[in-house]
Amino acid sequence: MEKVIDVDIMDLDDFFSKYNKELVSLELIKFILDNCKEVDGDITIVLNKKIDKPLEDILRNSLKMEYNLMIKEHFNNNKMQVIYFLVGIIMLVISRILNDRAIPQELFLIGGWVLIWQTVEIEFFRDIDNKRKRKLLKKLINSKIIEKKIK
């Protein structure tokens, strides 16, 4: 089933970022993403606009930039997972070495497990949301974008 997302662009401020007039506003990208979360089929974006400037390529490029940001975030999450896991293991080993000192042993034990669980949290929550958003952005990049002039 095809999903049609209607976006009304009354002036350039509705479309472009407040601080960079070459990028689509993040608010618009979020609106588009929110309106097609549960879509399995094709997506069509209809830009109902009062302005004459062509917007399709700008929107597609901004979606690509957002997709690339999600790829970078995924890479950074993976790096953090490795670091947290290794430091957590090292802290657990140190806690085993400190057998005769109860308080430092417990601190290293708790700290090690916290870091290991942080690794699990990143994998099960952040990465899953990131993966969904990347999949949706990829679908939006390849979607049909129609520009309609309104009065």
Tab-separated table of C-alpha atoms in Angstrom:
chain	number	residue	atom	x	y	z
A	1	MET	CA	0.000	0.000	0.000
A	2	GLU	CA	1.301	3.409	-0.948
A	3	LYS	CA	1.573	6.186	1.640
A	4	VAL	CA	1.191	9.789	0.474
A	5	ILE	CA	2.658	12.490	2.689
A	6	ASP	CA	1.347	15.964	1.964
A	7	VAL	CA	3.630	18.828	2.940
A	8	ASP	CA	2.402	22.403	2.612
A	9	ILE	CA	5.173	24.885	1.839
A	10	MET	CA	3.770	28.404	2.008
A	11	ASP	CA	7.109	30.207	1.903
A	12	LEU	CA	10.808	29.397	1.955
A	13	ASP	CA	10.965	29.637	5.747
A	14	ASP	CA	8.669	26.603	5.976
A	15	PHE	CA	11.117	24.529	3.966
A	16	PHE	CA	14.631	25.680	4.753
A	17	SER	CA	16.591	25.580	7.966
A	18	LYS	CA	16.530	28.780	9.960
A	19	TYR	CA	20.320	28.968	10.002
A	20	ASN	CA	21.304	27.521	6.622
A	21	LYS	CA	19.188	28.279	3.567
A	22	GLU	CA	20.725	25.383	1.644
A	23	LEU	CA	19.407	22.688	4.009
A	24	VAL	CA	15.895	21.498	4.689
A	25	SER	CA	14.721	22.210	8.219
A	26	LEU	CA	15.089	19.348	10.675
A	27	GLU	CA	11.518	20.007	11.749
A	28	LEU	CA	10.304	19.168	8.225
A	29	ILE	CA	12.434	16.020	8.070
A	30	LYS	CA	11.079	14.951	11.463
A	31	PHE	CA	7.516	15.596	10.245
A	32	ILE	CA	8.083	13.406	7.186
A	33	LEU	CA	9.693	10.639	9.261
A	34	ASP	CA	6.877	10.712	11.829
A	35	ASN	CA	4.242	10.387	9.113
A	36	CYS	CA	5.681	7.271	7.524
A	37	LYS	CA	6.898	5.173	10.465
A	38	GLU	CA	4.495	2.259	10.016
A	39	VAL	CA	4.555	2.104	6.210
A	40	ASP	CA	5.449	-1.119	4.433
A	41	GLY	CA	4.808	-0.040	0.855
A	42	ASP	CA	5.970	2.807	-1.318
A	43	ILE	CA	6.040	6.393	-0.103
A	44	THR	CA	5.182	9.473	-2.119
A	45	ILE	CA	5.953	12.942	-0.813
A	46	VAL	CA	3.758	15.687	-2.237
A	47	LEU	CA	5.125	19.191	-1.798
A	48	ASN	CA	2.206	21.627	-2.055
A	49	LYS	CA	4.015	24.910	-2.533
A	50	LYS	CA	3.323	28.548	-3.251
A	51	ILE	CA	6.882	29.274	-4.335
A	52	ASP	CA	8.468	28.770	-7.758
A	53	LYS	CA	11.790	27.351	-6.626
A	54	PRO	CA	12.332	23.611	-7.341
A	55	LEU	CA	12.636	21.783	-4.014
A	56	GLU	CA	12.827	18.072	-4.878
A	57	ASP	CA	16.619	17.820	-5.199
A	58	ILE	CA	17.183	19.892	-2.073
A	59	LEU	CA	14.860	17.635	-0.061
A	60	ARG	CA	16.472	14.474	-1.420
A	61	ASN	CA	19.992	15.785	-0.631
A	62	SER	CA	18.958	16.733	2.909
A	63	LEU	CA	17.516	13.250	3.437
A	64	LYS	CA	20.832	11.802	2.219
A	65	MET	CA	22.725	14.017	4.658
A	66	GLU	CA	20.483	12.862	7.513
A	67	TYR	CA	21.073	9.241	6.453
A	68	ASN	CA	24.842	9.807	6.485
A	69	LEU	CA	24.567	11.309	9.982
A	70	MET	CA	22.776	8.145	11.119
A	71	ILE	CA	25.588	6.020	9.628
A	72	LYS	CA	28.161	8.085	11.560
A	73	GLU	CA	26.125	7.762	14.755
A	74	HIS	CA	25.978	3.980	14.273
A	75	PHE	CA	29.757	3.865	13.811
A	76	ASN	CA	30.269	5.967	16.966
A	77	ASN	CA	27.902	3.714	18.917
A	78	ASN	CA	29.930	0.686	17.849
A	79	LYS	CA	33.164	2.345	18.969
A	80	MET	CA	31.649	3.222	22.348
A	81	GLN	CA	30.402	-0.342	22.782
A	82	VAL	CA	33.884	-1.762	22.247
A	83	ILE	CA	35.447	0.760	24.632
A	84	TYR	CA	32.811	0.224	27.342
A	85	PHE	CA	33.053	-3.539	27.043
A	86	LEU	CA	36.867	-3.643	27.229
A	87	VAL	CA	37.050	-1.202	30.155
A	88	GLY	CA	34.268	-3.163	31.895
A	89	ILE	CA	36.177	-6.438	31.510
A	90	ILE	CA	39.367	-4.786	32.782
A	91	MET	CA	37.486	-3.460	35.814
A	92	LEU	CA	36.049	-6.930	36.534
A	93	VAL	CA	39.554	-8.421	36.350
A	94	ILE	CA	40.877	-5.728	38.710
A	95	SER	CA	38.034	-6.487	41.147
A	96	ARG	CA	39.118	-10.151	41.178
A	97	ILE	CA	42.720	-9.119	41.873
A	98	LEU	CA	41.615	-6.956	44.834
A	99	ASN	CA	40.297	-9.928	46.845
A	100	ASP	CA	41.498	-8.658	50.216
A	101	ARG	CA	40.160	-5.081	49.873
A	102	ALA	CA	36.373	-5.187	50.096
A	103	ILE	CA	35.386	-1.615	49.161
A	104	PRO	CA	37.683	-1.144	46.117
A	105	GLN	CA	36.808	-4.665	44.966
A	106	GLU	CA	33.064	-3.879	45.066
A	107	LEU	CA	33.561	-0.511	43.355
A	108	PHE	CA	35.457	-2.102	40.465
A	109	LEU	CA	32.939	-4.951	40.275
A	110	ILE	CA	29.949	-2.593	40.107
A	111	GLY	CA	31.712	-0.215	37.696
A	112	GLY	CA	32.641	-3.084	35.394
A	113	TRP	CA	29.100	-4.410	35.258
A	114	VAL	CA	27.673	-0.926	34.685
A	115	LEU	CA	29.926	-0.478	31.655
A	116	ILE	CA	29.037	-3.914	30.281
A	117	TRP	CA	25.319	-3.208	30.701
A	118	GLN	CA	25.809	0.164	29.008
A	119	THR	CA	27.136	-1.776	26.023
A	120	VAL	CA	23.989	-3.910	26.014
A	121	GLU	CA	21.771	-0.827	26.344
A	122	ILE	CA	23.396	0.803	23.325
A	123	GLU	CA	22.893	-2.346	21.256
A	124	PHE	CA	19.277	-2.996	22.194
A	125	PHE	CA	17.898	0.539	22.302
A	126	ARG	CA	19.966	3.152	20.487
A	127	ASP	CA	21.099	0.925	17.643
A	128	ILE	CA	17.608	-0.465	17.034
A	129	ASP	CA	16.111	3.036	16.780
A	130	ASN	CA	19.033	4.125	14.606
A	131	LYS	CA	18.556	1.128	12.309
A	132	ARG	CA	14.830	1.854	11.889
A	133	LYS	CA	15.537	5.489	11.090
A	134	ARG	CA	18.251	4.564	8.567
A	135	LYS	CA	15.900	2.109	6.847
A	136	LEU	CA	13.142	4.705	6.678
A	137	LEU	CA	15.494	7.412	5.406
A	138	LYS	CA	16.765	5.063	2.707
A	139	LYS	CA	13.168	4.433	1.636
A	140	LEU	CA	12.459	8.179	1.621
A	141	ILE	CA	15.573	8.936	-0.444
A	142	ASN	CA	14.330	6.536	-3.110
A	143	SER	CA	10.690	7.651	-2.840
A	144	LYS	CA	8.749	9.627	-5.370
A	145	ILE	CA	8.618	13.384	-4.699
A	146	ILE	CA	5.930	15.418	-6.448
A	147	GLU	CA	5.860	19.205	-6.466
A	148	LYS	CA	2.445	20.847	-6.849
A	149	LYS	CA	1.987	24.551	-7.305
A	150	ILE	CA	-0.896	25.915	-5.231
A	151	LYS	CA	-2.418	29.375	-5.188
